[in-house]
Tab-separated table of C-alpha atoms in Angstrom:
chain	number	residue	atom	x	y	z
A	1	UNK	CA	208.468	205.251	87.899
A	2	UNK	CA	205.815	207.213	89.740
A	3	UNK	CA	206.329	208.746	93.159
A	4	UNK	CA	204.585	206.741	95.890
A	5	UNK	CA	203.255	208.589	98.914
A	6	UNK	CA	203.148	206.101	101.757
A	7	UNK	CA	200.023	205.896	103.880
A	8	UNK	CA	199.673	204.399	107.346
A	9	UNK	CA	200.197	200.666	107.546
A	10	UNK	CA	197.110	198.481	108.157
A	11	UNK	CA	196.151	198.073	111.801
A	12	UNK	CA	196.057	194.289	111.444
A	13	UNK	CA	199.696	194.323	110.250
A	14	UNK	CA	200.730	196.604	113.134
A	15	UNK	CA	198.963	194.363	115.650
A	16	UNK	CA	200.526	191.220	114.165
A	17	UNK	CA	204.009	192.685	114.577
A	18	UNK	CA	203.224	193.770	118.124
A	19	UNK	CA	201.910	190.366	119.180
A	20	UNK	CA	204.569	188.347	117.306
A	21	UNK	CA	207.818	190.207	118.038
A	22	UNK	CA	210.035	187.214	117.301
A	23	UNK	CA	208.574	186.336	113.927
A	24	UNK	CA	209.851	187.249	110.458
A	25	UNK	CA	208.258	188.179	107.126
A	26	UNK	CA	208.099	184.501	106.101
A	27	UNK	CA	205.755	183.920	109.064
A	28	UNK	CA	203.275	186.595	107.945
A	29	UNK	CA	200.078	184.923	106.717
A	30	UNK	CA	196.319	185.289	106.617
A	31	UNK	CA	194.477	188.573	107.054
A	32	UNK	CA	197.483	190.652	108.157
A	33	UNK	CA	199.361	189.762	104.953
A	34	UNK	CA	196.266	190.222	102.768
A	35	UNK	CA	195.534	193.591	104.363
A	36	UNK	CA	199.170	194.619	103.920
A	37	UNK	CA	199.207	193.799	100.224
A	38	UNK	CA	195.865	195.479	99.589
A	39	UNK	CA	197.100	198.624	101.359
A	40	UNK	CA	200.240	198.713	99.198
A	41	UNK	CA	198.271	198.274	95.977
A	42	UNK	CA	195.790	200.932	97.069
A	43	UNK	CA	198.405	203.560	97.953
A	44	UNK	CA	200.081	202.903	94.574
A	45	UNK	CA	196.699	203.326	92.869
A	46	UNK	CA	196.979	199.877	91.269
A	47	UNK	CA	200.301	200.523	89.501
A	48	UNK	CA	203.466	198.458	89.908
A	49	UNK	CA	205.961	200.348	92.049
A	50	UNK	CA	208.644	200.219	89.353
A	51	UNK	CA	207.176	199.830	85.844
A	52	UNK	CA	203.624	201.193	86.391
A	53	UNK	CA	201.825	198.212	84.881
A	54	UNK	CA	198.299	197.756	86.218
A	55	UNK	CA	198.340	195.356	89.188
A	56	UNK	CA	195.798	193.554	91.320
A	57	UNK	CA	196.219	191.039	94.124
A	58	UNK	CA	196.262	188.021	91.804
A	59	UNK	CA	199.124	189.271	89.603
A	60	UNK	CA	201.447	191.020	92.050
A	61	UNK	CA	203.719	190.374	95.007
A	62	UNK	CA	205.017	192.265	98.028
A	63	UNK	CA	208.407	193.737	97.188
A	64	UNK	CA	211.162	194.643	99.646
A	65	UNK	CA	213.083	197.645	98.288
A	66	UNK	CA	215.992	196.875	100.572
A	67	UNK	CA	216.066	193.092	100.059
A	68	UNK	CA	214.972	190.829	102.865
A	69	UNK	CA	217.435	188.243	101.512
A	70	UNK	CA	220.368	190.541	102.256
A	71	UNK	CA	221.516	190.192	105.903
A	72	UNK	CA	222.212	193.943	106.024
A	73	UNK	CA	218.514	194.712	105.615
A	74	UNK	CA	216.738	191.901	107.438
A	75	UNK	CA	215.779	194.351	110.182
A	76	UNK	CA	213.655	196.161	107.571
A	77	UNK	CA	211.720	193.153	106.284
A	78	UNK	CA	208.601	194.212	108.242
A	79	UNK	CA	209.152	197.959	107.907
A	80	UNK	CA	206.154	199.339	106.015
A	81	UNK	CA	208.259	202.047	104.352
A	82	UNK	CA	210.442	199.333	102.802
A	83	UNK	CA	207.473	197.487	101.290
A	84	UNK	CA	205.828	198.005	97.909
A	85	UNK	CA	203.614	196.060	95.504
A	86	UNK	CA	205.373	194.856	92.350
A	87	UNK	CA	204.049	193.184	89.206
A	88	UNK	CA	204.078	189.424	88.524
A	89	UNK	CA	203.109	187.209	91.433
A	90	UNK	CA	205.221	184.192	90.524
A	91	UNK	CA	207.807	183.843	87.791
A	92	UNK	CA	206.994	181.037	85.379
A	93	UNK	CA	209.013	179.392	82.620
A	94	UNK	CA	209.428	181.666	79.634
A	95	UNK	CA	208.454	184.848	81.497
A	96	UNK	CA	211.172	187.496	81.367
A	97	UNK	CA	211.881	188.758	84.898
A	98	UNK	CA	211.306	192.429	85.556
A	99	UNK	CA	210.788	194.817	88.464
A	100	UNK	CA	210.969	193.053	91.857
A	101	UNK	CA	211.663	189.610	90.367
A	102	UNK	CA	214.546	190.988	88.298
A	103	UNK	CA	215.980	192.995	91.182
A	104	UNK	CA	215.804	190.130	93.698
A	105	UNK	CA	218.578	190.741	96.272
A	106	UNK	CA	220.366	193.446	94.283
A	107	UNK	CA	220.749	196.768	96.043
A	108	UNK	CA	223.032	199.779	95.749
A	109	UNK	CA	223.108	203.047	97.638
A	110	UNK	CA	222.222	204.880	94.415
A	111	UNK	CA	219.296	202.638	93.392
A	112	UNK	CA	216.296	204.785	92.551
A	113	UNK	CA	213.333	204.393	94.882
A	114	UNK	CA	209.694	205.209	94.057
A	115	UNK	CA	209.581	207.024	97.403
A	116	UNK	CA	211.835	209.762	96.013
A	117	UNK	CA	209.608	212.698	94.979
A	118	UNK	CA	211.611	213.323	91.787
A	119	UNK	CA	211.988	209.673	90.742
A	120	UNK	CA	210.109	210.234	87.448
A	121	UNK	CA	212.599	212.936	86.412
A	122	UNK	CA	215.337	210.361	85.795
A	123	UNK	CA	213.589	209.011	82.673
A	124	UNK	CA	212.192	210.074	79.320
A	125	UNK	CA	210.087	208.141	76.825
A	126	UNK	CA	209.585	207.631	73.100
A	127	UNK	CA	206.531	206.509	71.166
A	128	UNK	CA	208.085	203.109	70.456
A	129	UNK	CA	207.540	202.197	74.107
A	130	UNK	CA	211.177	202.489	75.145
A	131	UNK	CA	212.133	204.168	78.415
A	132	UNK	CA	215.402	206.172	78.342
A	133	UNK	CA	217.631	207.413	81.146
A	134	UNK	CA	218.381	211.047	81.867
A	135	UNK	CA	221.341	210.181	84.088
A	136	UNK	CA	223.311	207.332	85.667
A	137	UNK	CA	220.653	206.656	88.300
A	138	UNK	CA	218.011	206.303	85.621
A	139	UNK	CA	220.226	203.900	83.674
A	140	UNK	CA	220.919	201.849	86.778
A	141	UNK	CA	217.194	201.595	87.535
A	142	UNK	CA	216.362	200.572	83.952
A	143	UNK	CA	219.000	197.824	84.126
A	144	UNK	CA	218.251	196.507	87.615
A	145	UNK	CA	214.452	196.533	87.221
A	146	UNK	CA	214.635	195.518	83.518
A	147	UNK	CA	212.266	198.342	82.604
A	148	UNK	CA	212.892	197.738	78.906
A	149	UNK	CA	211.861	194.099	78.941
A	150	UNK	CA	210.239	192.952	75.724
A	151	UNK	CA	206.893	192.677	77.500
A	152	UNK	CA	207.015	196.209	78.882
A	153	UNK	CA	208.082	197.759	75.574
A	154	UNK	CA	205.213	196.008	73.766
A	155	UNK	CA	202.679	197.058	76.384
A	156	UNK	CA	203.853	200.668	76.447
A	157	UNK	CA	203.879	200.849	72.645
A	158	UNK	CA	200.350	199.445	72.550
A	159	UNK	CA	199.244	202.315	74.748
A	160	UNK	CA	201.072	205.003	72.758
A	161	UNK	CA	199.659	203.528	69.536
A	162	UNK	CA	196.169	203.923	70.973
A	163	UNK	CA	196.714	207.516	72.095
A	164	UNK	CA	198.132	208.494	68.697
A	165	UNK	CA	195.322	206.800	66.753
A	166	UNK	CA	191.963	208.107	65.566
A	167	UNK	CA	190.368	205.967	68.275
A	168	UNK	CA	191.625	208.327	70.981
A	169	UNK	CA	190.848	211.919	71.874
A	170	UNK	CA	192.267	214.598	74.166
A	171	UNK	CA	189.509	213.687	76.612
A	172	UNK	CA	190.840	210.115	76.789
A	173	UNK	CA	194.306	211.377	77.684
A	174	UNK	CA	192.954	213.757	80.321
A	175	UNK	CA	190.919	210.899	81.810
A	176	UNK	CA	193.998	208.628	81.788
A	177	UNK	CA	195.971	211.280	83.680
A	178	UNK	CA	193.271	212.040	86.255
A	179	UNK	CA	195.291	211.741	89.462
A	180	UNK	CA	192.178	211.880	91.639
A	181	UNK	CA	191.200	208.348	90.614
A	182	UNK	CA	191.778	205.424	92.956
A	183	UNK	CA	193.093	203.427	89.975
A	184	UNK	CA	195.532	205.440	87.855
A	185	UNK	CA	196.069	205.051	84.119
A	186	UNK	CA	198.650	202.422	83.258
A	187	UNK	CA	202.193	203.698	82.519
A	188	UNK	CA	201.050	207.023	83.922
A	189	UNK	CA	204.358	208.902	83.835
A	190	UNK	CA	205.070	207.847	80.247
A	191	UNK	CA	201.725	209.197	79.036
A	192	UNK	CA	202.204	212.342	81.130
A	193	UNK	CA	205.680	212.890	79.655
A	194	UNK	CA	204.589	212.322	76.046
A	195	UNK	CA	201.531	214.537	76.477
A	196	UNK	CA	203.512	217.347	78.103
A	197	UNK	CA	205.999	217.182	75.227
A	198	UNK	CA	203.230	217.226	72.593
A	199	UNK	CA	204.011	213.722	71.321
A	200	UNK	CA	200.448	212.560	71.905
């Protein structure tokens, strides 16, 4: 999980809320919703807020950290700081739920948020593509977001296999970890961790 630094919400989204004070998230459509989603993806540098898979508009959805389906948090359903972009637009038959789709309406006061500056410190990684917890909060996040789904483990292992093969060089790793890019390397914190610990 990579720390997300929130930017300002899109003007079209702000204006929609101002001119439609009685409406809810389900009523958000058209350009304001498109602009909102694009802003979330952009500020996350095209990585899912929880697992860090590469995301684009067509394969992602707007995620409410504090669930809009929970009456306790309905007042936050249009709060920009409660909104992220998560992988998988729609769940289909045979697709293992993960990230926002796995979390659904689950929420606890200890649930790890990508807005916490030290969120990456709750995990460590191995070359087999498995994410491990450092503490109870890391374990809770892995369970609730299903960060060790079969799909994610295979994808992460595919990346570590590449970076440990003769096809890759130190320059490839440095390029992958270039934080100045508008589109970050997939599974960024895993590659950063393994590189810092001399595993790749």
